[in-house]
Every structure is written in structure tokens, then in C-alpha cells.
RNA sequence: GCGGACGUGGCGAAACCGGUAGACGCAACAGACUUAAAAUCUGUCGCCCUUUGGGCGUGCGGGUUCAAGUCCCGCCGUCCGCACCA
């Protein structure tokens, strides 16, 4: 249903835009590589390709029933070599341009299944199938240099004025530009130093330790002769790789017993720790800790009993000794900092950067939180990375005339690990340079690569290259992109990067792929659970004894498996009590899904479409309900009855004319703004007015116009109505009806009359009445006089055509 | 932990630049039609009271203003994202 909602919105817009004279390209494709297919292969013993293609067929059938005005001639599927072969060509273009490189990076490693796990396959620090404690392991992996574009991607956000502010802000934070100081702490008694990046150089006098990442070269070299440190580093590597896990893990440190000199006072020595909360990927992999003004540093300092020195005054508190467990990160005057005392935070930052640069122990630097895009996946169901590794010639691109590098079909998922790596023949090739035996790269590309350029392929799809520049540029950038908020950062940022990368290698001449973005809400439904005794099978598998087996198993139920008797909810058939759970996004795992097909059967596609557009604003979640779909079905029938019962009549109905012309203008404006729920409300309003009106020429005209107004939303009904009203051809080709602007203006308005801000009366007056006239009318009102209770007005506020407020 | 949002009747919501809170729909209730039911149609529908009137009301507590759902400050609650799900 989530897709149904998404595509219905796009379809309404596409149909409306066509009616208003625009050339519309409304294509459909399948982002069809990825883990679900491999999971299905493991669980159901089907080939990922067969599983994927049959899903696509089923979904396509469903979308066709929904009545989408889609140009199916441009359909594409990312798992077919006709698509991913071109992607491999683009990858090689990027490789040639220096936008691709290899480096070591950590993955979640399941030591039992001997396989790499995705973050979602790590549950509470354990592998989802094996239950083994997950470790972090380093592998050589491929990266795209998105950081080369960090500044551009940040600046580009400003031009995206048709994107939600929220998404732009999320991307801005993701890129995470920060200005600070990179400085070197000299290791006491040596000529070596530790480079540290800080955004708070103003707190340098509050430093009480230096911490380095477990992967930091210094930590690694110290560990060579220190088993305790080796153990500590191993400890740090336990657990997942996600930011949430790393940052919520308990702060741990290992004292190296080394010290560094404070750059502003070489006689002041700070201890050096290896710490689990310092990330090698960000900055220099080392930080200095100022506990009084950073929460993480404070937690760490309290745990290891390190000094906590206040260097920013909190209000008038300036004591050197810092109490409490909440760091102060707000503004204030610098204190206890020698020559910086009395400066503001920003002033101090600038001053110390200047001093560091002058004295040569540091320099001002801009850092980005954005990391390069790791595109390697140790999986089968993805685009093979077109690279060959030769023992003698090194890393070589696959020759262009050998593309596409196709996935082998004969693979098995019986044992773990990457099937491409295990395949007996696939990876063994001759080196294109020296002809000696060599091996293919067995990593495949992140599926985000597939979704980073599919919109270009929609616009232009020649056989011999990924796209034709002129043809693609004729359509692009995308005029309106509709997707879920879950894509706010990664997909949208990668696609923006990919487009820029194409621009850099000369394939395209624009930077931003999506001119306008809309993020729609999810379709949700209640969840249902029952407790039931275990089956014999479950007892056997889980080794439950008969005693233990009296404990019940909790199971999700689908909406068809429950029925209501008043307030009671029970399971169909068994009558067991059902626990009604939270309203959540429809998902197969919680079984709270509603299959569109039976709904099409029962109510028709138009009623389903209307439901998707009604009530909830499109950016918010929509709760599916049985009574809701019945309501929309009734409405579709009402429209049909109006058309079916049309009688020719004479005479003008001015009020209905106004209602019609307002609806024409209002519905158009709402669709343009993607306020589909408001457009639906306006259609309801018009239908109500038509039903109430007596027969007249105006009423007949309104009924004849109605199908055009609902055509983008209810295309099937509209076509039927069009024919029933005696018109030729398809309504889909008709222009949107025009409206008379004169009919949108009222000659009378109802204004509010308040006494002391409270509503006491309303008055209907001629539009544009003078302030004096409104004031006089308001004071003359009996209700107003009663409310004033003899008091005399002190002040009267008059907002023409709006209200009068009398202050006494 | 960091970042982002959201909170209005029984429910989904609307309310443009601060100017009549609750348009429109769902559910519910009453009535008409019917032998009956469904469908359809008509009406009621934020809460409270001393009911041609009045008081209260947009998560909670403050503030600004003639006037606050809307602006400001502080809370509370819920949801989403966090780089190998897509």
C-alpha cells in the first residue's frame, strides 16, 4: 500500500500536468538488486533472479490495475545486465577520473557464519542467524570520493528551494562542515607528535588528556609490545559499526602511560589514552579532552579521575574547579586561560588559531563529517565491480568491450560467504595486460549506486551507452521527485554526488538531479498479536519440555485473521483474544499489511486511489481503515449518480456557478501544491453543492465539468462519465477547465466583532466597507452593547473585511 | 549519544501574513423510505453550565500582543534518521 500511495500521488500530478498542456515523462523502474532477494534465496531455496523477476511481474500487474498513466516503454530493472552493464561503464569513467579508490575499512563480521553482515543483520551486537557476537573486521574495499564534492554538495542545497527545508537541513548536518584548529601535541621527550583536530580551540587551557582511536597508527604500534593494549583494542572492536552503537557504548579508555606537552606550556604534560569513542574516520583520529565543556570528555574524565578545569564562565561562575556531571557547552567569557581571559568564545577561537599559525604548532582547518562512500558489498545480488586483480600488473579495469561483467547464474546459498568468491570458475580470468591468470573483483556495488542514476536512464536509453547527453538534458533535471523521508540523506545525497561526478567526467551538464522533492508519509495499520501454545514442531526445534511448553508463543496476526465483536477482538476461527498493538508502518514481518488486489476487486482502483489521497496530508502517515475505504467507495458512487441522473434544465444558479469556478481554481492550486487532501475536500464541497442545487443550466454545466475535475484522481470513473455524457475520445486528452476569475470574488463578507478579544457577534457587510462604517455597525450591535455593559470604548481595532475588536 | 520532526473533537484533519478554531471526511446517534435489512436521503455531533445566553477549549507551564493553534522561553510525550535495509 505504501507504493500504491506514492505512485497515486505521482500519477495525479502527471495526469493533471498533461491536462494543463505539459509534456510529461512518467516512467517506472525496479530497484531490484539487494539483500531481500538473497534472504529469500536462503530461506526459500529460490534463485534471487527468479524471485526478483516474479515479484516484479506481480507488482507490475498491480500497478497496472491501479491505472497509472506510465510510459512502460521506458521500464527498466537494475538487476538486468542491460542496466548494470552501463553502470559498470560509468564506474570505470569515475575510476579513470580518480573518483574511485581502495582502502581498508571495517565491516560487521560474523565469526561463526564467516560472513559480512549488514547493520540490520546485527541485533543486540549478535549475528541474526548465528547469534554469534559480531566483530569489526578490516577489509580492503572500494570507495567513491564523495568528499571531493563536500563543499559543492553543501552549497548546492541553497539552490534547492523546492525541497523540504527539513531534508536540506538533514543533508547539511550530514555533511557536517566545521571550522576548527588542527594542532600537534609533542610526545614528551621525543620529536614525534599527535595531530589533533578540534572545533573548540578556545578550551585548550581546559585540556586534561589526549585520546586516540583504537585504529590510530600510534595505538597500533604501541600494541605490538603490549598484550594488555592488544586486548583493549580487541575489546573496542567488539560490537557493531553503527554510529548509534559506537556513541552509546560505555566510554572506555586505556592509559598508554605516554604523555604529551601542552602547546601553550611545554612543562604541562597530559596523559595519552586509547579510547573507544574516538573515531579514526573523522578528523585525525585523535582528540584532546576538555571535560568541563564536552559531555563525552566529562564522562571519561570522571571515570578515570582526570582533572576537570573550567575555562568558559557559566554566568558568573568562574571557579577553576568544575563540579557536577553536566558539561557546560554554552557561550560565556573565557576564564582560567592566561592571556585569553575575558574573551568571548568566538573571539578566543580566532585568537588561538592565529597564535597557533604564527608559532607554527597548528593551523586553522575546515573539516567535514561526510565520509567517502564505501560501495563494496561482499554479496552476490548486486552489480559486479568491473575490476581485475593481477598478481603482476596490479588492479586493472575490465576492458570496455568486455562489459557487461555479468553475474553467474549457477550459484548456491547453502553455505555462507560471498557466492561470487566461492564460484569455481567465474572469477578466474586472464589479465587483460599480461595474459597471466588473474582474478575478478568479487565485491558488488552498493545498491545505492543503482539508484543514483536510473532517472537519467529513464530520460534516455540507447543500447551502446548509458545515456545520450542531449536527450537526457532535454528532460532532466527531474521536475517532481516523490519518495519517502527515509531517503532524505543517503539516496538523495548519493544521487546528487553521482550527477556531479558525471558532470565532472563530461557526461552531463547539470549538477542537481531533482529540482523539486516531496517526501510522502507511510501507510500504517494497527498490529495484532495473540499468545498461543507452541506446536509440536516448535517444541522439538527449541527443545522445550512439556512443562516449559505451557508457556505460550506470541505471534503476529494479519488484519484478515481477526474479527471484532463490539470492543472485543478475537482470532477468526479459534476465538482467542487478540492483543491490539500500535499503529505501525505496514510491514510483512508484523503482518499488518493490506494487499491491494482484494481491494481493487471489491471497491475498484478509483476508490483505493481516492482513499490514498483523502484526509491525511500527503507528507504525513496515512492509516488504512476498512470504514475509510468504504467511505471513498460511497463517494465514487455518488459522483456516478450525479452524472447518470443528469437532466437538461434552464436557468442560472449564481451560487452554484461560484462554487464550480472556485472548485476549478482551488483544486488546480491544491494539486499543484501537492495538497491532495485539500483538493479532495474541495471536490466534496462541490459535489455537496451540486446535490443540494435545484435543476438549472448551471447545475448541468457543473455536472458536465465534474469528471474533468476528478480525472487526475479517479481516471476510470472519469472516462466512463465522459462517454456517458456523450463526449468523444478520452478525457485524458482534454484540457483542464478554465475558470472565470470574477466569480472567485465575493461582494459580501462576514466579519467578526470582538469585545476585549472575545467574539460577540458576526456581521455580513459589503466587501471593502470603510473602517468608520464597520466601527459604527459593530458598536450598534445589540450583542456588542450587552457585552460592553455600558463601558465606553478605549480603543477600536478594525481590520477591513476581517474583524472589529473593541477594547474597553 | 547525535540529528530531524510532530502533538487541534471519538478518529483523519482544515484554519493563507497573528484576526470568527474545528471546513471536508470517517465513526456514532436520531429520523425518513422499507414487511425487514442493505443502499439512499434528512438532521445532530468539542466539553461544561443556570441553554434566544454564558464559561472553558488546539500536549503542559509561562511570556509578547487589542488579538496566539500560529510568535518567544521552558517542559512533557511520540515518531523518524544515523553511512552494509532500500
Coordinates of C-alpha atoms in Angstrom, one line a residue, chain A residues 48 106 125 176 279 294 319 337 398 403 500 573 596 636 679 741:
Chain A
X48 CA 17.5 -14.4 -6.3
X106 CA 35.6 -2.0 8.9
X125 CA 25.5 -7.0 18.9
X176 CA 28.8 18.5 8.8
X279 CA 36.7 7.6 15.5
X294 CA 32.2 18.4 26.4
X319 CA 35.8 28.8 39.5
X337 CA 43.2 30.7 30.4
X398 CA 37.9 -4.7 -17.2
X403 CA 31.3 -5.2 -20.4
X500 CA 28.1 15.9 -10.1
X573 CA -11.7 -19.5 13.8
X596 CA -4.2 -4.0 -2.7
X636 CA -17.2 7.4 -6.1
X679 CA -8.2 19.0 -3.4
X741 CA -11.8 35.0 -12.0

